[in-house]
Short mmCIF file of C-alpha atoms in Angstrom, two decimals:
data_model
loop_
_atom_site.label_atom_id
_atom_site.label_comp_id
_atom_site.label_asym_id
_atom_site.label_seq_id
_atom_site.Cartn_x
_atom_site.Cartn_y
_atom_site.Cartn_z
CA MET W 826 -0.11 0.01 0.07
CA LYS W 827 2.68 2.38 0.83
CA GLN W 828 4.35 1.62 -2.88
CA ASP W 829 0.90 2.40 -4.26
CA ALA W 830 1.17 5.91 -2.35
CA LYS W 831 4.23 6.43 -3.99
CA ASP W 832 3.82 5.67 -7.30
CA VAL W 833 0.47 7.89 -7.56
CA LYS W 834 2.78 10.92 -6.23
CA LEU W 835 5.18 10.15 -8.10
CA LYS W 836 2.69 10.22 -11.22
CA ILE W 837 1.40 13.51 -9.84
CA LEU W 838 4.79 15.23 -9.07
CA ASP W 839 5.70 13.60 -13.03
CA ALA W 840 2.51 15.10 -14.74
CA ALA W 841 2.70 18.10 -12.53
CA LYS W 842 6.63 19.10 -14.20
CA ILE W 843 5.55 18.60 -17.98
CA LEU W 844 2.34 20.80 -17.05
CA PHE W 845 3.89 23.66 -15.11
CA ALA W 846 7.21 24.16 -17.47
CA ARG W 847 3.99 24.35 -20.46
CA LYS W 848 1.57 26.36 -19.26
CA GLY W 849 3.28 28.35 -15.88
CA PHE W 850 1.76 28.00 -12.54
CA GLU W 851 -1.44 29.66 -13.27
CA GLY W 852 -1.98 28.31 -15.97
CA THR W 853 -1.87 24.78 -14.72
CA THR W 854 -5.12 23.09 -13.32
CA VAL W 855 -5.77 20.59 -10.44
CA ARG W 856 -7.48 19.21 -12.78
CA GLN W 857 -5.28 18.86 -15.84
CA ILE W 858 -1.96 18.06 -13.58
CA CYS W 859 -4.96 15.03 -12.23
CA ASP W 860 -5.59 14.17 -16.09
CA GLU W 861 -2.01 14.35 -17.10
CA ALA W 862 -1.60 12.02 -14.19
CA GLY W 863 -4.77 9.57 -14.40
CA VAL W 864 -5.24 9.59 -10.71
CA ALA W 865 -8.51 10.77 -9.40
CA LEU W 866 -9.26 14.82 -8.76
CA ALA W 867 -9.33 14.69 -4.49
CA LEU W 868 -5.32 12.36 -4.58
CA ILE W 869 -3.33 16.47 -4.88
CA SER W 870 -5.14 17.38 -2.14
CA TYR W 871 -4.34 13.77 0.09
CA HIS W 872 -1.17 13.67 -0.91
CA PHE W 873 0.19 17.30 -1.26
CA GLY W 874 -2.82 19.69 0.31
CA GLY W 875 -3.13 21.85 -2.88
CA LYS W 876 -1.14 22.44 -6.20
CA GLU W 877 1.04 25.06 -4.38
CA ASN W 878 2.61 22.33 -2.48
CA VAL W 879 2.78 20.06 -6.12
CA TYR W 880 5.05 22.80 -7.06
CA TYR W 881 7.54 22.96 -4.40
CA ALA W 882 7.66 19.15 -3.46
CA LEU W 883 8.75 19.34 -7.33
CA PHE W 884 11.87 21.39 -6.32
CA ASP W 885 12.29 19.06 -3.50
CA THR W 886 12.31 15.81 -5.24
CA PHE W 887 14.48 16.54 -8.19
CA ALA W 888 16.81 18.31 -6.47
CA PRO W 889 19.77 18.31 -8.09
CA ASP W 890 22.06 16.02 -6.69
CA PHE W 891 25.11 18.24 -5.99
CA LEU W 892 22.69 20.99 -4.29
CA HIS W 893 24.44 20.14 -0.99
CA THR W 894 28.11 19.90 -2.09
CA ALA W 895 30.70 21.64 0.39
CA TYR W 896 33.58 22.92 -1.80
CA GLU W 897 36.88 22.45 -0.05
CA LEU W 898 38.18 25.90 -2.20
CA LYS W 899 41.71 24.89 -2.41
CA ASP W 900 41.33 24.66 -6.07
CA PRO W 901 38.60 27.18 -6.78
CA GLU W 902 38.94 27.00 -10.92
CA GLU W 903 38.19 23.09 -10.47
CA ASP W 904 35.67 23.72 -8.15
CA LEU W 905 33.83 26.44 -10.41
CA ARG W 906 34.53 23.57 -12.92
CA SER W 907 32.74 21.00 -11.35
CA PHE W 908 30.00 23.25 -9.92
CA ILE W 909 29.51 24.17 -13.87
CA ARG W 910 29.28 20.71 -15.40
CA GLU W 911 27.12 19.33 -12.43
CA PHE W 912 24.95 22.16 -13.20
CA VAL W 913 24.74 21.10 -16.85
CA ARG W 914 24.35 18.35 -16.11
CA PHE W 915 21.00 19.07 -14.12
CA ARG W 916 19.53 21.18 -16.53
CA MET W 917 20.15 18.64 -19.81
CA ALA W 918 18.46 15.88 -17.30
CA GLU W 919 15.85 18.19 -15.61
CA PRO W 920 15.15 20.35 -18.19
CA GLU W 921 11.23 21.14 -17.49
CA LEU W 922 11.91 22.16 -13.90
CA ILE W 923 14.67 24.80 -15.46
CA ASN W 924 11.47 25.84 -17.55
CA MET W 925 9.82 26.69 -14.20
CA LEU W 926 12.95 28.02 -12.44
CA GLN W 927 13.35 30.58 -15.82
CA GLN W 928 9.55 31.59 -15.41
CA GLU W 929 9.56 32.53 -11.78
CA VAL W 930 13.19 34.52 -11.87
CA MET W 931 11.28 36.68 -15.12
CA MET W 932 7.47 37.00 -13.20
CA GLN W 933 9.39 37.45 -9.63
CA SER W 934 6.30 35.63 -8.91
CA PRO W 935 4.99 35.36 -5.10
CA ARG W 936 6.29 31.91 -5.53
CA LEU W 937 10.21 32.91 -6.27
CA GLU W 938 11.55 33.56 -2.34
CA LYS W 939 9.80 29.81 -1.44
CA VAL W 940 12.33 28.44 -4.66
CA GLN W 941 15.13 30.84 -3.71
CA GLN W 942 15.17 29.00 -0.43
CA LEU W 943 15.41 25.46 -1.94
CA LEU W 944 18.18 26.33 -3.64
CA PHE W 945 19.65 28.39 -1.34
CA SER W 946 22.52 26.10 -0.54
CA LEU W 947 23.32 25.98 -3.97
CA TRP W 948 23.70 29.69 -5.03
CA LEU W 949 26.01 29.89 -1.80
CA GLY W 950 28.59 27.17 -2.35
CA LEU W 951 28.67 29.21 -5.85
CA ARG W 952 28.93 32.47 -4.19
CA HIS W 953 31.82 30.67 -1.77
CA ILE W 954 33.63 29.35 -5.04
CA LEU W 955 34.00 32.68 -6.66
CA GLN W 956 35.47 34.88 -3.80
CA ALA W 957 37.69 31.93 -3.17
CA GLY W 958 38.76 32.06 -6.87
CA ARG W 959 39.08 36.13 -6.39
CA ASP W 960 40.69 35.58 -2.37
CA LYS W 961 43.05 33.79 -4.41
CA GLY W 962 44.04 35.07 -7.67
CA CYS W 963 42.09 33.27 -9.70
CA PHE W 964 39.38 35.23 -10.51
CA GLU W 965 38.75 39.36 -11.54
CA TYR W 966 35.72 40.60 -10.76
CA ASP W 967 34.90 44.17 -9.36
CA SER W 968 31.26 43.25 -8.00
CA LEU W 969 30.20 39.57 -6.82
CA LYS W 970 26.48 40.66 -6.84
CA HIS W 971 26.86 41.61 -10.41
CA THR W 972 29.50 38.48 -10.77
CA MET W 973 27.07 35.80 -9.40
CA HIS W 974 23.79 36.97 -11.73
CA PHE W 975 26.01 36.93 -14.79
CA VAL W 976 27.24 33.64 -13.69
CA VAL W 977 23.59 31.99 -12.62
CA GLY W 978 22.16 33.33 -15.81
CA THR W 979 24.10 31.80 -18.10
CA LEU W 980 24.01 28.49 -15.95
CA ILE W 981 20.04 28.71 -15.91
CA PHE W 982 19.38 30.98 -19.02
CA SER W 983 22.01 29.66 -21.78
CA ARG W 984 20.23 26.59 -23.18
CA ILE W 985 19.76 26.11 -27.44
CA SER W 986 16.14 26.37 -28.20
CA PRO W 987 14.54 26.65 -31.48
CA PHE W 988 14.16 30.55 -30.78
CA LEU W 989 17.28 31.63 -32.47
CA ASP W 990 16.82 29.39 -35.54
CA PRO W 991 15.69 31.70 -38.24
CA VAL W 992 18.93 33.49 -37.03
CA PHE W 993 21.41 30.74 -38.08
CA GLY W 994 19.63 29.77 -41.27
CA SER W 995 19.51 26.00 -43.00
CA GLY W 996 24.06 26.04 -42.57
CA GLU W 997 24.24 25.83 -39.44
CA PRO W 998 24.56 22.01 -38.00
CA GLN W 999 21.55 20.50 -36.40
CA ALA W 1000 21.03 19.25 -33.19
CA GLY W 1001 23.36 16.55 -32.34
CA LYS W 1002 26.87 16.30 -31.46
CA GLU W 1003 27.64 19.89 -30.27
CA ASP W 1004 24.73 19.46 -27.96
CA SER W 1005 26.57 16.88 -25.86
CA LEU W 1006 26.71 16.65 -21.89
CA GLU W 1007 31.06 17.67 -22.97
CA SER W 1008 30.11 20.06 -25.22
CA VAL W 1009 27.62 22.17 -23.12
CA VAL W 1010 29.80 22.07 -20.01
CA SER W 1011 32.76 22.77 -22.37
CA TYR W 1012 30.67 25.79 -23.89
CA THR W 1013 29.66 27.13 -20.35
CA THR W 1014 32.84 26.48 -18.63
CA GLN W 1015 34.86 28.29 -21.87
CA PHE W 1016 32.30 31.27 -21.48
CA ILE W 1017 32.12 31.90 -17.66
CA PHE W 1018 36.00 31.33 -17.44
CA ASN W 1019 36.45 34.43 -19.62
CA GLY W 1020 33.90 36.29 -17.97
CA LEU W 1021 36.42 36.06 -15.24
CA LYS W 1022 39.29 36.28 -17.32
CA CYS W 1023 40.34 33.04 -15.69
CA ARG W 1024 42.88 31.84 -18.49
CA SER W 1025 43.75 28.19 -17.14
#
């Protein structure tokens, strides 16, 4: 019976993730989630207590494994490489969560504060890496606040999408090798490290 409840909750979360990413929080109804999940309407209230709790449960359930990584900061460059790699891996594995995060940031929604709390340790780890890198002379920047915004913006918003396809036309290669995990990690790392004036 416990396994059944767990399966139902996961069905609800999987359905909600798809719908929230596609339609946004406001554009998604409890009925739509239940229809997508193939479960009775009352089960969202029973298991989660409402749509908003389903939303937050997604970030709890599918949060990146490296969310609470403790960096030693002996080698901030390597720590930052690791951070970028793990974030890109998360971004590629959970595109719906990234869509949801983008929506919350752009809309400055009432849910953003709670989402920030759920991801607080992730951003705090990045801040420590950037500070240690500057202190050790690895990174060069003036404002930690602005640098954090640029790095986080690059990580969250730099996803290949069809939006810019018309700019490139048919001469640009289609999705494939250059969109592999290794390639995306490499592009992202190079861009961020160039911004930090890190030459290694």
